[in-house]
mmCIF file of C-alpha atoms and ligand atoms in Angstrom:
data_model
loop_
_atom_site.group_PDB
_atom_site.id
_atom_site.type_symbol
_atom_site.label_atom_id
_atom_site.label_comp_id
_atom_site.label_asym_id
_atom_site.label_seq_id
_atom_site.Cartn_x
_atom_site.Cartn_y
_atom_site.Cartn_z
ATOM 1 C CA MET A 1 -0.301 0.258 -0.317
ATOM 2 C CA ILE A 2 1.711 3.513 -1.275
ATOM 3 C CA PRO A 3 -0.100 5.602 1.927
ATOM 4 C CA ALA A 4 -1.133 8.993 1.715
ATOM 5 C CA ALA A 5 1.831 10.661 3.071
ATOM 6 C CA ARG A 6 4.747 9.353 4.965
ATOM 7 C CA PRO A 7 7.101 11.295 6.710
ATOM 8 C CA GLU A 8 11.505 11.558 6.008
ATOM 9 C CA ILE A 9 12.987 11.430 9.122
ATOM 10 C CA GLY A 10 16.864 10.690 8.755
ATOM 11 C CA ASP A 11 20.189 10.125 10.227
ATOM 12 C CA GLU A 12 21.381 13.113 10.433
ATOM 13 C CA GLU A 13 17.738 13.845 12.667
ATOM 14 C CA ARG A 14 18.948 11.090 15.203
ATOM 15 C CA ALA A 15 22.148 12.606 15.543
ATOM 16 C CA ALA A 16 20.501 15.823 15.783
ATOM 17 C CA VAL A 17 18.893 14.263 18.551
ATOM 18 C CA ASP A 18 21.378 12.682 20.817
ATOM 19 C CA ARG A 19 24.081 15.377 20.413
ATOM 20 C CA VAL A 20 21.273 17.496 22.579
ATOM 21 C CA MET A 21 20.331 14.716 24.205
ATOM 22 C CA ARG A 22 24.008 14.959 25.238
ATOM 23 C CA SER A 23 24.533 18.274 25.826
ATOM 24 C CA GLY A 24 22.431 17.680 29.513
ATOM 25 C CA MET A 25 19.837 21.311 27.644
ATOM 26 C CA LEU A 26 16.834 20.080 26.205
ATOM 27 C CA ALA A 27 14.733 23.227 26.858
ATOM 28 C CA GLN A 28 14.342 26.382 23.648
ATOM 29 C CA GLY A 29 17.965 27.175 23.781
ATOM 30 C CA PRO A 30 20.844 27.493 21.057
ATOM 31 C CA GLU A 31 18.907 25.047 19.497
ATOM 32 C CA VAL A 32 15.819 27.100 18.867
ATOM 33 C CA ALA A 33 17.771 30.188 18.735
ATOM 34 C CA ALA A 34 19.579 28.646 15.444
ATOM 35 C CA PHE A 35 16.291 27.069 13.481
ATOM 36 C CA GLU A 36 15.050 30.470 14.245
ATOM 37 C CA THR A 37 17.478 32.732 12.382
ATOM 38 C CA GLU A 38 17.683 30.203 10.325
ATOM 39 C CA PHE A 39 14.617 30.043 9.436
ATOM 40 C CA SER A 40 13.399 34.046 8.354
ATOM 41 C CA ALA A 41 16.098 33.453 5.085
ATOM 42 C CA ILE A 42 13.126 31.409 3.938
ATOM 43 C CA VAL A 43 10.703 34.159 4.157
ATOM 44 C CA ASP A 44 12.838 37.137 2.955
ATOM 45 C CA GLY A 45 14.620 38.284 6.538
ATOM 46 C CA MET A 46 10.946 38.262 8.885
ATOM 47 C CA HIS A 47 12.110 37.767 12.499
ATOM 48 C CA SER A 48 10.640 34.281 13.944
ATOM 49 C CA VAL A 49 10.155 32.993 16.430
ATOM 50 C CA ALA A 50 8.741 29.177 17.133
ATOM 51 C CA VAL A 51 6.112 27.721 19.046
ATOM 52 C CA ASN A 52 5.819 24.401 20.245
ATOM 53 C CA SER A 53 2.402 23.442 17.004
ATOM 54 C CA GLY A 54 1.702 25.861 14.609
ATOM 55 C CA THR A 55 -1.408 26.615 15.963
ATOM 56 C CA SER A 56 0.232 28.279 18.942
ATOM 57 C CA ALA A 57 2.075 30.093 16.389
ATOM 58 C CA LEU A 58 -1.386 30.971 14.886
ATOM 59 C CA HIS A 59 -3.292 31.606 18.226
ATOM 60 C CA LEU A 60 -0.078 34.077 20.067
ATOM 61 C CA ALA A 61 0.720 36.066 16.489
ATOM 62 C CA PHE A 62 -3.822 36.653 17.176
ATOM 63 C CA LEU A 63 -2.376 37.959 20.206
ATOM 64 C CA ALA A 64 0.385 39.897 19.951
ATOM 65 C CA ALA A 65 -0.656 42.012 17.143
ATOM 66 C CA GLY A 66 -3.675 42.951 19.162
ATOM 67 C CA VAL A 67 -6.466 40.703 17.501
ATOM 68 C CA GLY A 68 -8.940 39.519 20.819
ATOM 69 C CA PRO A 69 -12.409 40.213 21.807
ATOM 70 C CA GLY A 70 -14.806 41.859 19.827
ATOM 71 C CA ASP A 71 -12.462 42.335 17.334
ATOM 72 C CA GLU A 72 -13.724 39.647 13.447
ATOM 73 C CA VAL A 73 -11.636 38.070 11.281
ATOM 74 C CA ILE A 74 -12.578 36.436 7.961
ATOM 75 C CA VAL A 75 -11.307 32.965 7.761
ATOM 76 C CA PRO A 76 -12.044 30.338 4.602
ATOM 77 C CA SER A 77 -13.936 27.170 6.150
ATOM 78 C CA PHE A 78 -12.609 25.174 3.815
ATOM 79 C CA SER A 79 -9.383 24.973 6.500
ATOM 80 C CA PHE A 80 -8.794 22.409 9.245
ATOM 81 C CA ALA A 81 -9.873 23.926 12.296
ATOM 82 C CA ALA A 82 -6.908 25.025 13.351
ATOM 83 C CA THR A 83 -7.681 28.042 11.180
ATOM 84 C CA ALA A 84 -10.154 28.889 12.728
ATOM 85 C CA ASN A 85 -9.542 27.428 16.443
ATOM 86 C CA ALA A 86 -6.762 29.854 16.699
ATOM 87 C CA VAL A 87 -8.806 33.331 15.566
ATOM 88 C CA ALA A 88 -11.517 31.872 18.497
ATOM 89 C CA LEU A 89 -9.445 30.968 21.162
ATOM 90 C CA ALA A 90 -7.228 34.650 21.218
ATOM 91 C CA GLY A 91 -11.237 35.462 21.841
ATOM 92 C CA ALA A 92 -12.273 37.249 18.398
ATOM 93 C CA VAL A 93 -14.905 35.710 16.113
ATOM 94 C CA PRO A 94 -14.282 33.351 12.426
ATOM 95 C CA VAL A 95 -15.690 35.628 9.984
ATOM 96 C CA PHE A 96 -16.298 32.478 7.278
ATOM 97 C CA ALA A 97 -15.565 33.351 4.161
ATOM 98 C CA ASP A 98 -16.025 31.224 0.451
ATOM 99 C CA ILE A 99 -13.459 30.630 -1.576
ATOM 100 C CA GLU A 100 -12.477 29.878 -5.599
ATOM 101 C CA THR A 101 -13.119 26.214 -6.005
ATOM 102 C CA ASP A 102 -9.625 26.188 -8.986
ATOM 103 C CA TYR A 103 -7.411 26.866 -5.821
ATOM 104 C CA PHE A 104 -9.594 26.110 -3.354
ATOM 105 C CA SER A 105 -8.139 29.331 -1.098
ATOM 106 C CA ILE A 106 -10.364 32.307 0.103
ATOM 107 C CA ASP A 107 -11.785 34.187 -2.312
ATOM 108 C CA PRO A 108 -10.996 38.669 -2.847
ATOM 109 C CA ALA A 109 -14.620 39.127 -2.943
ATOM 110 C CA ALA A 110 -16.220 36.485 -0.687
ATOM 111 C CA VAL A 111 -13.955 38.481 1.494
ATOM 112 C CA GLU A 112 -14.990 41.961 0.762
ATOM 113 C CA ALA A 113 -18.506 41.701 1.301
ATOM 114 C CA ALA A 114 -17.962 40.516 5.102
ATOM 115 C CA ILE A 115 -16.287 43.005 5.307
ATOM 116 C CA THR A 116 -17.945 44.755 8.838
ATOM 117 C CA PRO A 117 -16.872 47.680 10.929
ATOM 118 C CA ARG A 118 -16.080 44.748 13.777
ATOM 119 C CA THR A 119 -13.600 43.534 11.029
ATOM 120 C CA LYS A 120 -9.853 43.502 11.940
ATOM 121 C CA ALA A 121 -8.084 40.783 9.976
ATOM 122 C CA ILE A 122 -8.273 38.355 6.833
ATOM 123 C CA MET A 123 -6.886 35.431 7.255
ATOM 124 C CA PRO A 124 -6.162 33.164 3.620
ATOM 125 C CA VAL A 125 -4.721 29.575 4.264
ATOM 126 C CA HIS A 126 -2.269 28.348 1.291
ATOM 127 C CA LEU A 127 -4.519 25.484 1.660
ATOM 128 C CA TYR A 128 -2.225 21.991 0.071
ATOM 129 C CA GLY A 129 1.276 24.234 -0.626
ATOM 130 C CA HIS A 130 -0.979 26.596 -2.845
ATOM 131 C CA PRO A 131 -0.354 30.159 -2.851
ATOM 132 C CA ALA A 132 -4.288 32.110 -1.407
ATOM 133 C CA ASN A 133 -4.396 35.435 -3.615
ATOM 134 C CA LEU A 134 -2.065 37.643 -1.731
ATOM 135 C CA VAL A 135 -1.895 40.284 -4.570
ATOM 136 C CA ALA A 136 -5.037 40.500 -4.063
ATOM 137 C CA LEU A 137 -6.150 39.978 -0.402
ATOM 138 C CA LYS A 138 -2.831 42.906 0.561
ATOM 139 C CA ALA A 139 -4.887 45.136 -1.281
ATOM 140 C CA ILE A 140 -8.214 45.082 0.367
ATOM 141 C CA ALA A 141 -6.577 44.576 4.035
ATOM 142 C CA ASP A 142 -3.951 48.124 2.351
ATOM 143 C CA LYS A 143 -7.604 49.564 1.515
ATOM 144 C CA HIS A 144 -9.555 49.051 4.226
ATOM 145 C CA GLY A 145 -7.375 49.511 7.222
ATOM 146 C CA LEU A 146 -6.983 45.914 8.005
ATOM 147 C CA LEU A 147 -4.676 43.254 9.203
ATOM 148 C CA LEU A 148 -3.640 40.919 6.577
ATOM 149 C CA PHE A 149 -2.269 37.211 8.587
ATOM 150 C CA GLU A 150 -1.322 33.906 6.297
ATOM 151 C CA ASP A 151 -1.839 30.384 8.098
ATOM 152 C CA ALA A 152 1.783 29.422 6.279
ATOM 153 C CA ALA A 153 1.384 25.964 8.235
ATOM 154 C CA GLN A 154 0.808 23.743 4.374
ATOM 155 C CA ALA A 155 3.421 25.476 1.925
ATOM 156 C CA HIS A 156 6.830 26.116 3.663
ATOM 157 C CA ALA A 157 8.718 28.144 0.997
ATOM 158 C CA ALA A 158 6.007 29.145 -1.420
ATOM 159 C CA SER A 159 5.504 32.118 -2.825
ATOM 160 C CA VAL A 160 3.263 34.719 -5.118
ATOM 161 C CA ASP A 161 5.367 37.286 -7.618
ATOM 162 C CA GLY A 162 9.460 36.126 -5.591
ATOM 163 C CA ILE A 163 7.640 37.318 -2.536
ATOM 164 C CA PRO A 164 7.519 34.485 -0.203
ATOM 165 C CA VAL A 165 4.455 32.805 1.324
ATOM 166 C CA GLY A 166 4.960 33.705 5.739
ATOM 167 C CA ALA A 167 6.136 37.480 4.519
ATOM 168 C CA TRP A 168 3.296 39.389 2.857
ATOM 169 C CA GLY A 169 1.237 40.579 6.065
ATOM 170 C CA ILE A 170 1.429 41.089 9.533
ATOM 171 C CA ALA A 171 2.492 37.953 10.902
ATOM 172 C CA GLY A 172 2.595 34.838 8.899
ATOM 173 C CA SER A 173 2.935 30.966 11.336
ATOM 174 C CA PHE A 174 4.010 27.429 9.914
ATOM 175 C CA SER A 175 3.463 24.344 11.904
ATOM 176 C CA PHE A 176 6.089 20.854 12.014
ATOM 177 C CA TYR A 177 3.464 18.261 12.527
ATOM 178 C CA PRO A 178 4.584 15.440 10.921
ATOM 179 C CA THR A 179 3.199 15.184 7.739
ATOM 180 C CA LYS A 180 3.668 18.732 6.743
ATOM 181 C CA ASN A 181 6.390 19.598 3.868
ATOM 182 C CA MET A 182 8.893 19.907 6.965
ATOM 183 C CA THR A 183 9.074 18.294 10.580
ATOM 184 C CA ALA A 184 10.100 18.972 13.886
ATOM 185 C CA GLY A 185 8.355 16.145 15.300
ATOM 186 C CA GLU A 186 5.838 19.148 16.690
ATOM 187 C CA GLY A 187 6.346 22.326 16.618
ATOM 188 C CA GLY A 188 5.585 25.547 15.227
ATOM 189 C CA MET A 189 6.985 29.353 13.789
ATOM 190 C CA ILE A 190 5.163 32.451 13.619
ATOM 191 C CA THR A 191 7.162 34.885 11.260
ATOM 192 C CA THR A 192 6.604 38.696 11.752
ATOM 193 C CA PRO A 193 8.319 41.656 9.962
ATOM 194 C CA SER A 194 8.119 44.148 12.573
ATOM 195 C CA GLU A 195 10.467 43.818 15.609
ATOM 196 C CA GLU A 196 7.143 44.534 18.748
ATOM 197 C CA VAL A 197 5.408 41.800 18.006
ATOM 198 C CA ALA A 198 8.029 39.375 17.504
ATOM 199 C CA ARG A 199 8.685 40.795 20.680
ATOM 200 C CA LEU A 200 5.876 39.977 22.372
ATOM 201 C CA ALA A 201 4.943 36.801 20.536
ATOM 202 C CA LYS A 202 8.086 35.468 22.813
ATOM 203 C CA VAL A 203 6.808 37.243 25.574
ATOM 204 C CA LEU A 204 2.866 35.265 25.217
ATOM 205 C CA ARG A 205 4.995 32.107 24.311
ATOM 206 C CA ASN A 206 7.828 31.945 28.249
ATOM 207 C CA GLN A 207 5.167 32.832 30.622
ATOM 208 C CA GLY A 208 4.419 36.515 29.427
ATOM 209 C CA MET A 209 8.063 37.655 30.313
ATOM 210 C CA GLU A 210 11.108 39.078 28.687
ATOM 211 C CA ARG A 211 13.412 39.525 31.279
ATOM 212 C CA ARG A 212 13.523 36.303 34.165
ATOM 213 C CA TYR A 213 10.205 36.633 37.799
ATOM 214 C CA GLU A 214 9.813 40.265 35.596
ATOM 215 C CA ASN A 215 6.595 38.639 33.883
ATOM 216 C CA GLU A 216 4.751 42.194 32.550
ATOM 217 C CA VAL A 217 1.177 39.890 30.516
ATOM 218 C CA VAL A 218 -0.970 36.636 31.685
ATOM 219 C CA GLY A 219 1.858 34.108 29.241
ATOM 220 C CA PHE A 220 2.344 31.326 28.020
ATOM 221 C CA ASN A 221 4.161 27.906 28.232
ATOM 222 C CA THR A 222 4.522 26.835 24.032
ATOM 223 C CA ARG A 223 7.982 27.352 23.692
ATOM 224 C CA MET A 224 9.946 25.294 21.239
ATOM 225 C CA THR A 225 12.148 22.453 23.415
ATOM 226 C CA ASP A 226 15.958 22.338 21.941
ATOM 227 C CA ILE A 227 15.068 18.576 20.797
ATOM 228 C CA HIS A 228 12.457 19.616 17.839
ATOM 229 C CA ALA A 229 14.289 22.639 17.395
ATOM 230 C CA ALA A 230 17.272 20.396 16.161
ATOM 231 C CA ILE A 231 15.704 18.025 14.251
ATOM 232 C CA GLY A 232 13.616 21.394 12.334
ATOM 233 C CA ARG A 233 16.691 22.434 11.696
ATOM 234 C CA VAL A 234 18.224 18.972 9.390
ATOM 235 C CA GLN A 235 14.270 19.590 7.671
ATOM 236 C CA LEU A 236 15.286 23.091 7.103
ATOM 237 C CA THR A 237 18.542 21.708 4.736
ATOM 238 C CA LYS A 238 16.246 19.689 1.863
ATOM 239 C CA LEU A 239 13.085 21.217 2.499
ATOM 240 C CA ALA A 240 14.439 22.866 -0.804
ATOM 241 C CA GLY A 241 14.962 19.863 -2.567
ATOM 242 C CA TRP A 242 11.769 18.271 -0.616
ATOM 243 C CA THR A 243 10.344 20.858 -2.313
ATOM 244 C CA ALA A 244 11.588 20.506 -5.596
ATOM 245 C CA LYS A 245 10.484 16.118 -5.518
ATOM 246 C CA ARG A 246 6.973 17.664 -5.054
ATOM 247 C CA GLN A 247 7.338 19.881 -7.817
ATOM 248 C CA SER A 248 8.356 16.706 -9.506
ATOM 249 C CA ASN A 249 6.020 13.979 -8.263
ATOM 250 C CA ALA A 250 3.078 15.949 -8.864
ATOM 251 C CA ALA A 251 4.296 17.638 -12.798
ATOM 252 C CA PHE A 252 4.160 14.130 -13.373
ATOM 253 C CA LEU A 253 0.756 12.545 -12.412
ATOM 254 C CA THR A 254 -0.737 16.171 -13.878
ATOM 255 C CA ALA A 255 0.597 14.543 -16.421
ATOM 256 C CA ASN A 256 -0.334 11.574 -16.860
ATOM 257 C CA LEU A 257 -3.439 11.030 -14.860
ATOM 258 C CA GLU A 258 -7.222 11.104 -16.856
ATOM 259 C CA GLY A 259 -10.928 11.371 -16.063
ATOM 260 C CA VAL A 260 -10.607 13.424 -13.117
ATOM 261 C CA ILE A 261 -9.127 17.589 -12.455
ATOM 262 C CA THR A 262 -6.099 18.080 -11.722
ATOM 263 C CA PRO A 263 -4.917 20.734 -8.741
ATOM 264 C CA PRO A 264 -3.769 23.644 -11.527
ATOM 265 C CA THR A 265 -0.958 26.556 -10.666
ATOM 266 C CA ALA A 266 -1.555 30.198 -10.429
ATOM 267 C CA PRO A 267 0.004 32.815 -12.682
ATOM 268 C CA GLY A 268 3.289 33.789 -10.231
ATOM 269 C CA ALA A 269 2.515 30.644 -7.308
ATOM 270 C CA VAL A 270 4.997 28.531 -6.733
ATOM 271 C CA HIS A 271 3.399 25.398 -5.125
ATOM 272 C CA VAL A 272 5.174 23.590 -2.798
ATOM 273 C CA PHE A 273 1.765 20.635 -3.390
ATOM 274 C CA HIS A 274 1.828 19.769 0.816
ATOM 275 C CA GLN A 275 -1.187 18.162 -0.971
ATOM 276 C CA TYR A 276 -2.067 16.942 -4.717
ATOM 277 C CA THR A 277 -5.953 17.212 -5.393
ATOM 278 C CA ILE A 278 -8.041 16.346 -7.350
ATOM 279 C CA ARG A 279 -11.224 17.256 -7.900
ATOM 280 C CA VAL A 280 -13.300 13.650 -8.117
ATOM 281 C CA THR A 281 -17.054 14.735 -10.579
ATOM 282 C CA ASP A 282 -18.085 12.227 -12.233
ATOM 283 C CA LEU A 283 -18.498 9.485 -9.454
ATOM 284 C CA ASP A 284 -18.285 10.022 -5.853
ATOM 285 C CA ARG A 285 -15.240 10.662 -4.293
ATOM 286 C CA ASP A 286 -15.806 8.464 -1.683
ATOM 287 C CA ALA A 287 -16.930 5.441 -3.242
ATOM 288 C CA PHE A 288 -13.410 6.433 -5.565
ATOM 289 C CA ALA A 289 -11.220 6.716 -2.287
ATOM 290 C CA ALA A 290 -11.715 2.892 -1.645
ATOM 291 C CA GLU A 291 -11.381 2.119 -4.984
ATOM 292 C CA LEU A 292 -7.423 3.510 -5.379
ATOM 293 C CA GLY A 293 -7.504 1.355 -1.590
ATOM 294 C CA LYS A 294 -8.063 -1.671 -3.100
ATOM 295 C CA ARG A 295 -5.584 -1.246 -6.000
ATOM 296 C CA GLY A 296 -3.026 0.076 -3.687
ATOM 297 C CA VAL A 297 -2.980 4.037 -4.004
ATOM 298 C CA GLY A 298 -4.144 5.453 -0.074
ATOM 299 C CA SER A 299 -5.578 8.795 -0.682
ATOM 300 C CA GLY A 300 -7.392 11.614 2.024
ATOM 301 C CA VAL A 301 -10.200 13.985 2.066
ATOM 302 C CA TYR A 302 -9.039 16.938 3.629
ATOM 303 C CA TYR A 303 -11.102 18.683 4.911
ATOM 304 C CA PRO A 304 -14.615 16.379 4.804
ATOM 305 C CA THR A 305 -16.837 18.623 7.108
ATOM 306 C CA PRO A 306 -15.714 22.734 6.389
ATOM 307 C CA ILE A 307 -14.583 24.368 9.367
ATOM 308 C CA HIS A 308 -18.726 26.469 9.968
ATOM 309 C CA ARG A 309 -20.853 22.933 10.460
ATOM 310 C CA LEU A 310 -18.170 21.399 12.481
ATOM 311 C CA PRO A 311 -19.602 20.511 15.908
ATOM 312 C CA SER A 312 -17.204 23.204 17.594
ATOM 313 C CA PHE A 313 -19.129 25.713 15.034
ATOM 314 C CA GLN A 314 -21.925 24.385 13.980
ATOM 315 C CA LEU A 315 -23.087 27.501 11.471
ATOM 316 C CA GLU A 316 -25.667 27.438 9.047
ATOM 317 C CA LEU A 317 -23.740 29.251 6.557
ATOM 318 C CA ASP A 318 -24.034 29.290 2.272
ATOM 319 C CA LEU A 319 -21.062 28.561 1.244
ATOM 320 C CA PRO A 320 -21.587 26.465 -2.070
ATOM 321 C CA GLY A 321 -17.487 27.007 -3.560
ATOM 322 C CA THR A 322 -16.626 25.500 -0.079
ATOM 323 C CA GLU A 323 -20.088 22.679 0.265
ATOM 324 C CA LEU A 324 -18.538 21.541 -3.132
ATOM 325 C CA ALA A 325 -15.148 21.330 -2.630
ATOM 326 C CA ALA A 326 -15.609 19.650 0.236
ATOM 327 C CA SER A 327 -18.013 17.283 -1.564
ATOM 328 C CA GLN A 328 -15.286 16.606 -4.171
ATOM 329 C CA VAL A 329 -11.405 17.030 -3.612
ATOM 330 C CA LEU A 330 -9.664 14.595 -2.607
ATOM 331 C CA SER A 331 -5.219 14.064 -2.981
ATOM 332 C CA LEU A 332 -3.203 11.112 -3.727
ATOM 333 C CA PRO A 333 0.767 10.955 -2.750
ATOM 334 C CA VAL A 334 3.133 13.480 -3.468
ATOM 335 C CA PHE A 335 5.539 12.964 -0.489
ATOM 336 C CA PRO A 336 9.359 13.448 -2.203
ATOM 337 C CA SER A 337 10.481 10.063 -1.188
ATOM 338 C CA LEU A 338 8.680 8.001 -4.194
ATOM 339 C CA ASN A 339 9.466 6.172 -6.643
ATOM 340 C CA ASP A 340 9.236 5.449 -9.763
ATOM 341 C CA ASP A 341 6.553 2.550 -9.499
ATOM 342 C CA GLU A 342 4.826 3.732 -6.709
ATOM 343 C CA LEU A 343 4.217 7.122 -9.647
ATOM 344 C CA GLY A 344 3.746 4.854 -11.780
ATOM 345 C CA THR A 345 1.081 2.435 -9.419
ATOM 346 C CA ILE A 346 -0.875 5.772 -8.647
ATOM 347 C CA VAL A 347 -1.785 6.557 -12.564
ATOM 348 C CA GLU A 348 -3.050 3.633 -13.243
ATOM 349 C CA ALA A 349 -4.859 2.885 -9.965
ATOM 350 C CA VAL A 350 -6.666 6.740 -10.922
ATOM 351 C CA ASN A 351 -6.659 6.303 -14.919
ATOM 352 C CA ALA A 352 -8.656 2.965 -14.226
ATOM 353 C CA VAL A 353 -10.783 4.299 -11.992
ATOM 354 C CA ALA A 354 -12.014 6.900 -13.070
ATOM 355 C CA LYS A 355 -12.945 5.160 -16.738
ATOM 356 C CA ALA A 356 -14.589 2.298 -15.047
ATOM 357 C CA GLY A 357 -17.070 5.162 -13.601
ATOM 358 C CA SER A 358 -17.722 6.884 -16.872
HETATM 359 C C1 LIG B 401 -1.153 21.417 10.584
HETATM 360 C C2 LIG B 401 -2.608 22.753 10.552
HETATM 361 C C3 LIG B 401 -2.174 23.769 11.862
HETATM 362 C C4 LIG B 401 -1.227 23.967 13.022
HETATM 363 O O1 LIG B 401 0.006 23.621 12.652
HETATM 364 P P1 LIG B 401 -0.640 22.090 13.922
HETATM 365 O O2 LIG B 401 0.786 21.746 13.729
HETATM 366 O O3 LIG B 401 -0.952 20.906 13.835
HETATM 367 O O4 LIG B 401 -1.210 22.813 15.920
HETATM 368 C C5 LIG B 401 -3.442 24.466 10.976
HETATM 369 N N1 LIG B 401 -3.276 25.059 10.000
HETATM 370 C C6 LIG B 401 -3.872 24.233 8.969
HETATM 371 C C7 LIG B 401 -3.910 24.746 7.511
HETATM 372 C C8 LIG B 401 -2.791 23.302 9.374
HETATM 373 O O5 LIG B 401 -3.043 22.498 8.309
#
């Protein structure tokens, strides 16, 4: 069975963990500081602040930039729940706007229509590694005086017009969960052009203190450990090669798949293919996935239920693009260590299932 995802953990990661274990200093320390400096290089020199998860990165970015009670943040409903959870955890209200179904990211026209006097920020999600329409979204944010955040959990090193994601607004948030394009075991990174937002995020992750025992605000313990940072540092050196392999795997699939809608890339965008997501239009998507499974090809549905309809939110909204995507999307294996045989198996299986059903 070809799995839907396969984390790449090698000898260098094991050696890095061993190095930290032998140093005797396990909590946040020099490895975290080095990881932050090295990560800044892939986000155009933004300040980087490492935390214990992508969700913490989103949450602390909102708090550090002053988003809280009474504020609305416009987000897509077609994402992982953490996108909206972070808004709610900051005390603000997530306002769900529809997506454009070509690229599965928030529709700028829908964003503009959702703006109210309470809107404080917009947060697109670069879903599957394809950047949202940042040019249009930044223009809307500037026009209405709103903060632009980026949920870049799935999009390390993606870019638009040569500018990397995580460098477009007041803050970007990345995740290092094992299935993401690079991992630290668990972890997250806040990126920001603002020295003050970076400083506040660092204070908030460490009990609200910059100087020891002089706590200035009520904060969290959302620090990253040096063990996790050491893994992340090794993975960061491999990210460019893995991204290129994801892109060539995706190009092969797009050139050879038949009977399904393959994922396009917007002009000016660099897609890093966290997922390779097709749309199944003529057949039942879940039956399609089950047939692929019988042929040894794993797949995934991200995400079957839009966030606004989850038990945690239970909102009745009319988001037709979101509903359509949730019913049609199917992500195929695209991870870097796929070999030519496996790529061939995926193509044969998808084409056979699509043909049998049409
Ligand atoms: C993974 C993910 C997150 C959360 O990251 P964690 O590290 O799992 O907390 C947030 N948003 C999106 C879109 C994600 O895919």
